[in-house]
Tab-separated table of C-alpha atoms and ligand atoms in Angstrom:
chain	number	residue	atom	x	y	z
A	24	MET	CA	-43.275	67.875	30.290
A	25	PRO	CA	-43.415	68.678	34.014
A	26	ARG	CA	-40.610	70.667	35.688
A	27	MET	CA	-39.231	67.455	37.207
A	28	VAL	CA	-40.216	63.782	37.261
A	29	HIS	CA	-39.563	61.932	40.511
A	30	VAL	CA	-39.267	58.173	40.022
A	31	VAL	CA	-39.581	56.361	43.329
A	32	GLY	CA	-38.033	52.853	43.246
A	33	ALA	CA	-35.058	51.781	41.114
A	34	GLY	CA	-36.198	48.288	40.211
A	35	LEU	CA	-36.640	47.568	36.511
A	36	ALA	CA	-39.972	49.376	36.319
A	37	GLY	CA	-38.512	52.561	37.820
A	38	LEU	CA	-35.319	52.336	35.778
A	39	ALA	CA	-37.259	51.770	32.546
A	40	ALA	CA	-39.393	54.857	33.270
A	41	ALA	CA	-36.364	56.970	34.153
A	42	VAL	CA	-34.395	55.834	31.090
A	43	ARG	CA	-37.301	56.573	28.730
A	44	LEU	CA	-37.891	60.013	30.211
A	45	ALA	CA	-34.198	60.934	30.351
A	46	ALA	CA	-33.806	59.865	26.712
A	47	ARG	CA	-36.514	62.419	25.870
A	48	GLY	CA	-34.669	65.153	27.716
A	49	ALA	CA	-36.878	65.297	30.835
A	50	ASN	CA	-35.495	66.352	34.233
A	51	VAL	CA	-35.589	63.162	36.269
A	52	ALA	CA	-34.642	62.249	39.830
A	53	VAL	CA	-34.708	58.653	41.086
A	54	HIS	CA	-35.220	57.815	44.776
A	55	GLU	CA	-34.367	54.287	45.926
A	56	ALA	CA	-34.771	52.974	49.472
A	57	ALA	CA	-32.052	50.324	49.223
A	58	GLY	CA	-28.310	50.888	48.892
A	59	ALA	CA	-28.351	49.589	45.308
A	60	ALA	CA	-30.614	49.499	42.263
A	61	GLY	CA	-32.267	46.472	40.678
A	62	GLY	CA	-34.851	45.444	43.301
A	63	ARG	CA	-35.820	41.835	42.557
A	64	CYS	CA	-33.485	41.700	39.567
A	65	ARG	CA	-29.983	42.214	40.879
A	66	SER	CA	-26.462	40.795	41.183
A	67	TYR	CA	-24.393	40.835	44.351
A	68	HIS	CA	-21.200	39.395	45.799
A	69	ASP	CA	-22.011	36.288	47.789
A	70	PRO	CA	-19.468	35.812	50.584
A	71	LEU	CA	-20.154	32.071	50.954
A	72	LEU	CA	-19.360	31.329	47.304
A	73	ASP	CA	-16.963	34.276	46.997
A	74	MET	CA	-18.462	35.134	43.644
A	75	VAL	CA	-20.995	37.496	42.121
A	76	ILE	CA	-24.364	35.803	41.682
A	77	ASP	CA	-27.878	36.931	40.789
A	78	ASN	CA	-30.684	36.962	43.352
A	79	GLY	CA	-32.464	34.598	40.969
A	80	ASN	CA	-32.005	33.063	37.552
A	81	HIS	CA	-34.004	35.158	35.142
A	82	LEU	CA	-35.146	33.662	31.855
A	83	LEU	CA	-36.361	35.886	29.038
A	84	LEU	CA	-37.715	34.948	25.646
A	85	SER	CA	-36.885	36.604	22.341
A	86	GLY	CA	-40.526	37.802	22.155
A	87	ASN	CA	-39.955	40.052	25.204
A	88	HIS	CA	-39.714	43.058	22.917
A	89	ALA	CA	-39.911	45.775	25.608
A	90	ALA	CA	-37.046	44.180	27.556
A	91	LEU	CA	-34.934	43.915	24.396
A	92	SER	CA	-35.671	47.546	23.421
A	93	TYR	CA	-34.728	48.682	26.933
A	94	LEU	CA	-31.410	46.848	26.585
A	95	ASP	CA	-30.834	48.475	23.184
A	96	MET	CA	-31.545	51.878	24.699
A	97	ILE	CA	-28.992	51.444	27.514
A	98	GLY	CA	-26.385	50.082	25.091
A	99	CYS	CA	-26.746	46.406	26.000
A	100	GLY	CA	-28.452	45.066	22.875
A	101	GLY	CA	-26.986	41.658	22.153
A	102	ARG	CA	-25.807	41.103	25.760
A	103	LEU	CA	-28.327	38.300	26.400
A	104	ALA	CA	-27.072	34.834	25.561
A	105	GLY	CA	-29.103	32.014	24.087
A	106	PRO	CA	-29.278	29.492	21.263
A	107	GLU	CA	-29.896	30.585	17.667
A	108	ALA	CA	-33.170	28.658	17.606
A	109	ALA	CA	-36.041	28.069	20.048
A	110	GLU	CA	-34.666	24.872	21.556
A	111	PHE	CA	-35.323	23.617	25.065
A	112	ALA	CA	-33.553	20.577	26.506
A	113	PHE	CA	-35.634	18.580	29.010
A	114	MET	CA	-35.069	15.638	31.301
A	115	ASP	CA	-37.594	13.490	33.173
A	116	LEU	CA	-35.964	12.568	36.488
A	117	ALA	CA	-38.456	9.725	37.069
A	118	SER	CA	-37.818	7.894	33.786
A	119	GLY	CA	-34.367	9.240	32.917
A	120	GLU	CA	-35.705	10.199	29.482
A	121	ARG	CA	-34.208	13.264	27.736
A	122	TRP	CA	-35.588	15.221	24.800
A	123	THR	CA	-35.240	18.581	23.093
A	124	LEU	CA	-38.233	20.673	22.166
A	125	ARG	CA	-37.581	22.423	18.836
A	126	ILE	CA	-40.079	25.139	17.914
A	127	ASN	CA	-39.903	26.230	14.271
A	128	PRO	CA	-39.339	29.983	13.781
A	129	ALA	CA	-42.485	30.782	11.786
A	130	ARG	CA	-45.928	31.400	13.239
A	131	LEU	CA	-47.378	28.241	11.638
A	132	PRO	CA	-46.504	25.609	14.272
A	133	TRP	CA	-45.429	22.701	12.081
A	134	TRP	CA	-43.132	21.511	14.893
A	135	ILE	CA	-46.152	20.015	16.671
A	136	PHE	CA	-46.632	17.626	13.725
A	137	ASP	CA	-43.013	16.447	13.922
A	138	ARG	CA	-42.422	13.695	16.472
A	139	THR	CA	-38.692	14.568	16.704
A	140	ARG	CA	-39.473	18.194	17.645
A	141	ARG	CA	-42.433	17.876	19.981
A	142	VAL	CA	-42.684	16.388	23.486
A	143	PRO	CA	-42.412	12.572	23.520
A	144	GLY	CA	-45.746	10.869	24.226
A	145	THR	CA	-47.854	13.714	22.778
A	146	THR	CA	-49.862	14.191	19.582
A	147	ALA	CA	-50.431	17.347	17.520
A	148	SER	CA	-54.045	17.598	18.630
A	149	ASP	CA	-52.955	17.835	22.301
A	150	TYR	CA	-51.298	21.181	21.490
A	151	LEU	CA	-54.342	22.629	19.776
A	152	ALA	CA	-56.181	22.541	23.133
A	153	PHE	CA	-53.832	25.388	24.243
A	154	VAL	CA	-55.749	27.691	21.917
A	155	ARG	CA	-58.611	27.782	24.432
A	156	LEU	CA	-56.351	29.737	26.785
A	157	LEU	CA	-56.160	32.587	24.282
A	158	TYR	CA	-59.868	33.240	24.845
A	159	ALA	CA	-60.203	32.318	28.532
A	160	SER	CA	-62.200	34.678	30.720
A	161	ASP	CA	-60.485	36.570	33.524
A	162	ASP	CA	-62.138	34.609	36.318
A	163	LYS	CA	-60.927	31.164	35.148
A	164	THR	CA	-57.921	29.241	36.406
A	165	VAL	CA	-55.655	27.490	33.904
A	166	CYS	CA	-56.955	24.070	34.896
A	167	ALA	CA	-60.564	25.220	34.573
A	168	ALA	CA	-59.802	26.297	30.991
A	169	VAL	CA	-57.681	23.379	29.758
A	170	LYS	CA	-57.010	19.769	30.779
A	171	CYS	CA	-54.249	19.636	33.374
A	172	ALA	CA	-53.204	16.009	32.954
A	173	GLY	CA	-51.285	13.858	30.507
A	174	SER	CA	-47.835	14.022	28.919
A	175	LEU	CA	-48.178	17.436	27.324
A	176	TYR	CA	-49.281	18.961	30.608
A	177	GLU	CA	-46.630	17.258	32.777
A	178	ARG	CA	-43.774	17.682	30.326
A	179	LEU	CA	-44.348	21.118	28.831
A	180	ALA	CA	-47.442	23.055	29.887
A	181	ARG	CA	-46.987	22.757	33.658
A	182	PRO	CA	-43.260	23.670	33.597
A	183	LEU	CA	-44.005	26.576	31.255
A	184	TRP	CA	-46.870	28.050	33.250
A	185	LEU	CA	-45.220	27.426	36.591
A	186	ALA	CA	-42.145	29.332	35.409
A	187	ALA	CA	-44.037	32.144	33.708
A	188	LEU	CA	-46.756	32.669	36.373
A	189	ASN	CA	-44.877	31.487	39.471
A	190	ILE	CA	-47.938	29.596	40.642
A	191	GLU	CA	-49.386	26.103	40.270
A	192	PRO	CA	-51.595	26.062	37.137
A	193	LYS	CA	-54.576	24.812	39.135
A	194	GLU	CA	-54.549	28.155	40.958
A	195	GLY	CA	-53.090	30.333	38.185
A	196	SER	CA	-54.993	32.791	36.001
A	197	ALA	CA	-55.955	31.369	32.599
A	198	SER	CA	-55.899	34.819	30.998
A	199	LEU	CA	-52.313	35.433	32.184
A	200	ALA	CA	-51.284	32.008	30.860
A	201	GLY	CA	-53.056	32.928	27.619
A	202	ALA	CA	-51.069	36.179	27.411
A	203	VAL	CA	-47.837	34.203	27.717
A	204	ILE	CA	-48.913	31.800	24.968
A	205	ARG	CA	-50.019	34.696	22.719
A	206	GLU	CA	-46.645	36.438	22.980
A	207	THR	CA	-44.507	33.286	22.729
A	208	LEU	CA	-45.728	29.959	21.335
A	209	ALA	CA	-48.480	31.512	19.208
A	210	ALA	CA	-45.987	34.014	17.763
A	211	GLY	CA	-43.694	31.209	16.553
A	212	GLY	CA	-40.186	30.075	17.502
A	213	LYS	CA	-38.691	33.487	16.636
A	214	ALA	CA	-40.430	34.758	19.810
A	215	CYS	CA	-39.450	31.741	21.942
A	216	ARG	CA	-35.647	31.698	21.943
A	217	PRO	CA	-34.559	31.410	25.572
A	218	LEU	CA	-32.267	34.256	26.663
A	219	VAL	CA	-30.271	34.795	29.855
A	220	ALA	CA	-27.948	37.480	31.154
A	221	ARG	CA	-24.910	35.173	31.185
A	222	ASP	CA	-22.716	38.026	32.569
A	223	GLY	CA	-25.180	38.672	35.401
A	224	LEU	CA	-28.331	40.751	35.824
A	225	GLY	CA	-26.447	43.713	37.307
A	226	PRO	CA	-23.915	44.133	34.459
A	227	VAL	CA	-26.591	43.730	31.769
A	228	PHE	CA	-29.838	45.275	33.108
A	229	ILE	CA	-28.881	47.600	35.959
A	230	GLU	CA	-25.386	49.130	35.875
A	231	PRO	CA	-25.622	50.264	32.211
A	232	ALA	CA	-28.986	51.906	33.010
A	233	LEU	CA	-27.398	53.801	35.903
A	234	ARG	CA	-24.584	54.896	33.562
A	235	PHE	CA	-27.145	55.993	30.969
A	236	LEU	CA	-28.940	58.066	33.607
A	237	GLY	CA	-25.693	59.507	35.012
A	238	GLU	CA	-24.667	60.675	31.503
A	239	ARG	CA	-27.970	62.578	31.325
A	240	ASN	CA	-27.546	64.247	34.731
A	241	VAL	CA	-30.203	62.127	36.439
A	242	LYS	CA	-29.454	61.873	40.135
A	243	VAL	CA	-30.170	58.467	41.665
A	244	ALA	CA	-30.396	58.817	45.446
A	245	PHE	CA	-29.823	55.556	47.305
A	246	GLY	CA	-30.946	54.977	50.888
A	247	HIS	CA	-33.746	57.458	50.101
A	248	ARG	CA	-36.898	55.750	51.304
A	249	LEU	CA	-40.179	57.502	50.588
A	250	ARG	CA	-42.111	57.629	53.885
A	251	ALA	CA	-45.260	59.489	52.880
A	252	LEU	CA	-46.976	61.443	50.140
A	253	SER	CA	-48.898	64.675	50.815
A	254	PHE	CA	-51.975	65.348	48.717
A	255	ALA	CA	-53.875	68.561	47.990
A	256	ASN	CA	-56.031	69.849	45.120
A	257	ASN	CA	-56.051	66.536	43.284
A	258	LYS	CA	-52.225	66.419	43.300
A	259	VAL	CA	-49.263	64.993	45.160
A	260	VAL	CA	-47.801	68.174	46.642
A	261	ALA	CA	-44.851	66.742	48.606
A	262	LEU	CA	-42.677	63.666	49.017
A	263	ASP	CA	-41.592	62.981	52.572
A	264	PHE	CA	-38.281	61.079	52.901
A	265	GLY	CA	-37.980	61.552	56.665
A	266	ASP	CA	-34.854	63.743	56.676
A	267	ASP	CA	-35.930	65.763	53.666
A	268	ARG	CA	-39.174	66.788	52.082
A	269	LEU	CA	-39.594	67.724	48.424
A	270	THR	CA	-42.373	69.938	47.097
A	271	THR	CA	-43.922	68.384	43.994
A	272	ASP	CA	-46.928	70.465	42.979
A	273	GLN	CA	-45.139	71.450	39.718
A	274	ASP	CA	-43.719	67.932	39.280
A	275	ALA	CA	-44.762	64.436	38.254
A	276	VAL	CA	-44.309	61.371	40.442
A	277	ILE	CA	-43.957	57.769	39.268
A	278	LEU	CA	-44.322	55.332	42.115
A	279	ALA	CA	-42.434	52.163	41.117
A	280	VAL	CA	-42.341	50.425	44.497
A	281	PRO	CA	-43.673	46.959	45.485
A	282	PRO	CA	-47.463	46.644	45.875
A	283	MET	CA	-47.646	46.625	49.681
A	284	VAL	CA	-45.473	49.749	49.861
A	285	ALA	CA	-47.664	51.503	47.284
A	286	ALA	CA	-50.805	50.479	49.194
A	287	ASP	CA	-49.349	52.094	52.352
A	288	LEU	CA	-48.458	55.315	50.556
A	289	VAL	CA	-51.539	55.873	48.385
A	290	PRO	CA	-54.973	56.166	50.030
A	291	ASP	CA	-57.577	53.601	48.928
A	292	LEU	CA	-55.239	51.903	46.462
A	293	LYS	CA	-56.220	48.302	45.816
A	294	THR	CA	-53.204	46.071	44.995
A	295	PRO	CA	-52.389	42.351	44.955
A	296	SER	CA	-51.617	41.260	48.491
A	297	GLU	CA	-50.774	37.549	48.138
A	298	PHE	CA	-47.366	36.414	46.975
A	299	ARG	CA	-45.434	33.312	45.907
A	300	ALA	CA	-41.825	32.414	46.612
A	301	ILE	CA	-39.010	31.411	44.269
A	302	VAL	CA	-36.042	29.350	45.457
A	303	ASN	CA	-32.694	29.408	43.667
A	304	ALA	CA	-29.619	27.331	44.486
A	305	HIS	CA	-26.150	28.013	43.125
A	306	PHE	CA	-23.338	25.425	43.015
A	307	ARG	CA	-19.789	26.662	42.358
A	308	LEU	CA	-17.944	24.441	39.879
A	309	ASP	CA	-16.652	24.273	36.320
A	310	PRO	CA	-19.681	22.998	34.413
A	311	PRO	CA	-19.162	19.906	32.272
A	312	ALA	CA	-18.497	20.664	28.591
A	313	GLY	CA	-21.523	20.311	26.340
A	314	LEU	CA	-24.174	20.756	29.041
A	315	ALA	CA	-27.167	22.624	27.553
A	316	PRO	CA	-27.381	26.265	28.763
A	317	ILE	CA	-30.900	25.694	30.146
A	318	ILE	CA	-32.512	22.349	30.961
A	319	GLY	CA	-36.134	21.876	32.029
A	320	ILE	CA	-36.626	19.123	34.578
A	321	VAL	CA	-39.834	17.226	35.208
A	322	ASN	CA	-40.639	14.908	38.112
A	323	GLY	CA	-37.996	16.515	40.319
A	324	THR	CA	-37.826	19.246	42.949
A	325	ILE	CA	-35.603	21.336	40.693
A	326	GLU	CA	-37.423	22.768	37.680
A	327	TRP	CA	-34.786	24.562	35.585
A	328	LEU	CA	-31.025	24.107	35.519
A	329	PHE	CA	-28.941	27.019	34.197
A	330	THR	CA	-25.297	26.636	33.162
A	331	PHE	CA	-23.091	29.657	33.857
A	332	PRO	CA	-19.337	29.778	33.180
A	333	ASP	CA	-18.477	29.326	36.882
A	334	ARG	CA	-21.544	27.636	38.403
A	335	LEU	CA	-24.702	25.628	37.950
A	336	SER	CA	-27.869	27.276	39.249
A	337	ILE	CA	-31.362	25.942	39.667
A	338	THR	CA	-34.790	27.552	39.952
A	339	ILE	CA	-37.931	26.344	41.711
A	340	SER	CA	-41.101	28.404	41.288
A	341	ALA	CA	-44.097	28.626	43.617
A	342	ALA	CA	-41.635	27.288	46.175
A	343	ASP	CA	-43.403	28.299	49.410
A	344	ARG	CA	-43.331	24.658	50.578
A	345	LEU	CA	-39.507	24.876	50.698
A	346	LEU	CA	-39.181	28.070	52.739
A	347	ASP	CA	-38.830	26.271	56.062
A	348	VAL	CA	-36.746	23.269	54.923
A	349	PRO	CA	-33.297	23.461	56.625
A	350	ARG	CA	-30.748	24.886	54.192
A	351	GLU	CA	-28.290	21.955	54.388
A	352	THR	CA	-31.050	19.383	53.817
A	353	LEU	CA	-32.352	21.319	50.851
A	354	ALA	CA	-28.897	21.865	49.313
A	355	GLU	CA	-28.104	18.137	49.542
A	356	LYS	CA	-31.421	17.126	47.979
A	357	LEU	CA	-31.177	19.654	45.161
A	358	TRP	CA	-27.562	18.798	44.427
A	359	GLN	CA	-28.363	15.073	44.044
A	360	GLU	CA	-30.829	15.991	41.299
A	361	VAL	CA	-28.391	18.402	39.632
A	362	ALA	CA	-25.669	15.708	39.717
A	363	THR	CA	-28.036	13.275	37.976
A	364	VAL	CA	-29.019	15.747	35.277
A	365	ALA	CA	-25.458	16.980	34.661
A	366	GLY	CA	-23.694	13.614	35.153
A	367	LEU	CA	-21.525	14.865	38.024
A	368	PRO	CA	-20.160	13.246	41.228
A	369	ARG	CA	-22.503	13.085	44.252
A	370	ALA	CA	-20.268	15.114	46.619
A	371	LEU	CA	-21.836	18.517	47.285
A	372	PRO	CA	-19.707	21.419	45.886
A	373	PRO	CA	-19.722	24.896	47.519
A	374	TRP	CA	-23.346	26.084	47.425
A	375	GLN	CA	-25.716	28.914	48.266
A	376	ILE	CA	-29.506	28.945	48.506
A	377	VAL	CA	-31.486	32.150	47.937
A	378	ARG	CA	-35.141	32.104	48.950
A	379	GLU	CA	-37.170	35.086	47.785
A	380	ARG	CA	-40.348	34.911	49.846
A	381	ARG	CA	-42.273	37.557	47.938
A	382	ALA	CA	-40.796	36.908	44.520
A	383	THR	CA	-44.013	37.810	42.673
A	384	PHE	CA	-47.648	38.505	43.423
A	385	ALA	CA	-49.770	35.330	43.354
A	386	ALA	CA	-51.046	35.143	39.775
A	387	THR	CA	-54.517	33.895	40.688
A	388	PRO	CA	-57.608	35.280	38.911
A	389	ALA	CA	-58.581	37.092	42.148
A	390	GLU	CA	-55.171	38.742	42.657
A	391	ASN	CA	-54.897	39.575	38.963
A	392	ALA	CA	-58.212	41.424	39.263
A	393	LYS	CA	-56.719	43.619	42.012
A	394	ARG	CA	-53.961	45.043	39.772
A	395	PRO	CA	-54.411	48.814	39.356
A	396	ALA	CA	-53.908	50.819	36.142
A	397	ALA	CA	-50.953	53.209	35.800
A	398	THR	CA	-53.179	56.253	36.242
A	399	THR	CA	-54.373	57.248	39.726
A	400	ALA	CA	-56.941	59.580	41.239
A	401	TRP	CA	-54.191	62.272	41.419
A	402	SER	CA	-53.291	64.208	38.288
A	403	ASN	CA	-49.489	64.081	38.777
A	404	LEU	CA	-49.124	60.541	40.181
A	405	TRP	CA	-48.625	57.361	38.155
A	406	LEU	CA	-47.910	53.772	39.148
A	407	ALA	CA	-45.410	51.315	37.681
A	408	GLY	CA	-44.313	47.833	38.673
A	409	ASP	CA	-44.756	44.237	37.534
A	410	TRP	CA	-47.872	44.075	39.769
A	411	THR	CA	-49.742	46.861	37.949
A	412	LYS	CA	-52.230	46.033	35.221
A	413	THR	CA	-49.851	45.062	32.437
A	414	GLY	CA	-51.820	42.075	31.172
A	415	LEU	CA	-48.706	39.970	31.765
A	416	PRO	CA	-47.524	37.926	34.742
A	417	ALA	CA	-44.919	39.472	37.077
A	418	THR	CA	-41.892	39.408	34.783
A	419	ILE	CA	-39.069	41.605	33.561
A	420	GLU	CA	-41.090	42.250	30.415
A	421	GLY	CA	-44.120	43.314	32.444
A	422	ALA	CA	-42.036	45.526	34.771
A	423	ILE	CA	-40.362	47.309	31.838
A	424	ARG	CA	-43.633	47.789	29.970
A	425	SER	CA	-45.182	49.278	33.086
A	426	GLY	CA	-42.287	51.745	33.419
A	427	ASN	CA	-42.551	52.673	29.736
A	428	ARG	CA	-46.272	53.234	30.066
A	429	ALA	CA	-45.929	55.465	33.117
A	430	ALA	CA	-43.232	57.484	31.328
A	431	ASP	CA	-45.467	57.892	28.264
A	432	LEU	CA	-48.372	59.042	30.419
A	433	VAL	CA	-46.169	61.620	32.136
A	434	GLY	CA	-44.993	62.829	28.719
A	435	ARG	CA	-48.577	63.279	27.571
A	436	SER	CA	-49.746	65.014	30.739
A	437	GLN	CA	-50.611	68.693	30.868
A	438	LEU	CA	-48.361	69.370	33.877
A	439	GLY	CA	-45.733	72.013	34.156
B	601	FAD	C1	-36.035	34.878	42.344
B	601	FAD	C2	-36.742	35.567	41.210
B	601	FAD	C3	-36.725	34.992	39.948
B	601	FAD	C4	-37.378	35.624	38.892
B	601	FAD	N1	-37.318	35.053	37.650
B	601	FAD	C5	-37.794	35.726	36.594
B	601	FAD	C6	-37.605	35.231	35.286
B	601	FAD	O1	-37.051	34.141	35.084
B	601	FAD	N2	-38.065	35.969	34.234
B	601	FAD	C7	-38.678	37.173	34.407
B	601	FAD	O2	-39.034	37.824	33.406
B	601	FAD	N3	-38.921	37.658	35.666
B	601	FAD	C8	-38.504	36.970	36.747
B	601	FAD	N4	-38.683	37.462	38.012
B	601	FAD	C9	-39.505	38.677	38.180
B	601	FAD	C10	-38.731	39.982	37.985
B	601	FAD	O3	-37.555	39.982	38.750
B	601	FAD	C11	-39.624	41.130	38.437
B	601	FAD	O4	-40.827	41.088	37.696
B	601	FAD	C12	-39.008	42.525	38.268
B	601	FAD	O5	-37.683	42.561	38.704
B	601	FAD	C13	-39.879	43.505	39.066
B	601	FAD	O6	-39.397	44.813	38.938
B	601	FAD	P1	-40.181	46.012	39.601
B	601	FAD	O7	-39.387	47.242	39.289
B	601	FAD	O8	-41.603	45.955	39.218
B	601	FAD	O9	-40.159	45.740	41.172
B	601	FAD	P2	-38.957	45.670	42.225
B	601	FAD	O10	-37.782	45.008	41.614
B	601	FAD	O11	-39.523	45.073	43.461
B	601	FAD	O12	-38.546	47.196	42.496
B	601	FAD	C14	-39.135	48.009	43.483
B	601	FAD	C15	-38.047	48.943	44.021
B	601	FAD	O13	-38.633	49.856	44.934
B	601	FAD	C16	-37.754	50.045	46.023
B	601	FAD	N5	-38.526	50.574	47.162
B	601	FAD	C17	-39.383	49.887	47.990
B	601	FAD	N6	-39.949	50.734	48.877
B	601	FAD	C18	-39.470	51.973	48.608
B	601	FAD	C19	-39.682	53.268	49.178
B	601	FAD	N7	-40.546	53.449	50.190
B	601	FAD	N8	-38.981	54.338	48.666
B	601	FAD	C20	-38.123	54.164	47.636
B	601	FAD	N9	-37.878	52.953	47.051
B	601	FAD	C21	-38.551	51.878	47.517
B	601	FAD	C22	-37.194	48.648	46.247
B	601	FAD	O14	-36.018	48.672	47.022
B	601	FAD	C23	-36.973	48.190	44.809
B	601	FAD	O15	-35.689	48.561	44.339
B	601	FAD	C24	-38.078	36.833	39.099
B	601	FAD	C25	-38.107	37.396	40.378
B	601	FAD	C26	-37.458	36.779	41.419
B	601	FAD	C27	-37.491	37.408	42.782
């Protein structure tokens, strides 16, 4: 183990790396530019709603094993809420039809042969076409690999890939969609239970990690933006934070910052450089009793409706087209759809809209090909982040796996 490991960036990738290393007894210091940890996965007090909300609704699946192990490690195993079985309520806003997808737990997908469990208007053979994605080459888009039309596409495949890849399937990488299928649907319903941090992302994913680190004497410096790296003899020899400068020739550095920041700091580093937005809207109210915790919506602007104890929240992926729509117009439009799905009055309750412009890198085949490995040309520098080459789309699971991998590589290095 090196003398000290500097983790730069306290998003989930950086926190996962720091937690793993601290658990193994390493000396770790975390440097975060912002005033708080969590990056794109955070909770904060919203003055308009006067309540704590998340920057975005985050859906996990029970097959996200790295995310679940991370939560176990920081003492939050069991803090994600979700149904006992892999059940997804859906509504078609055009036809008013409602159905519930029920995926059986075992790997053998007998649910696709059961009309009451599968998507209405589909046949079992439609689903078998998904298998092609498991073998798709890296240069193919989803719609070049499988048929992007028909009931199965509109009512399940498109919502699934749009949510998982944050890009329209006609542009999205078939191999990333295949990775999602491999780890979820192909692994059976036991890997597909939807899970959410009902108590908020901060209380479940972030604050317990900071406590875990604090208990192991890891200092997390906020407002500590890395400005430059100095290189010599195949190593990072110093970290320049503007006001202070740390010598690192005996140390390891894990850079867990967003891709454009990493590209500025590391010479000749190729990273994804195109992004897609995600829009979330939050409506403060007491949700109606019996409303499903998560509802997928087709033929609407809203795509997923999440029920929290004190609010209803919606998510729209690949939402760049909505970035310039006036907030009031958008809130009114989205609320009308929510009211229809939830059976609520038309009058707009207190609301907030959060638009994350660079929510994830654009999961196209070309951008996916630009994702770098965790190792770099420098012997004491590693990369982490959902945009590194994890084989997964930009997700919590991918971010945590990238942090774990960087930590493991540091542990195996010959430094110190
Ligand atoms: C609205 C939204 C909805 C999402 N929904 C889902 C979902 O449903 N399911 C899912 O699995 N994933 C979802 N994601 C993706 C998930 O949030 C990300 O994959 C994950 O949080 C990325 O973590 P990260 O650590 O790789 O990056 P980041 O969270 O971006 O962390 C990078 C950190 O580096 C810090 N930093 C930047 N520059 C510097 C510097 N120079 N010095 C020091 N620190 C610096 C930043 O402040 C930040 O804290 C969503 C994302 C968004 C935005």
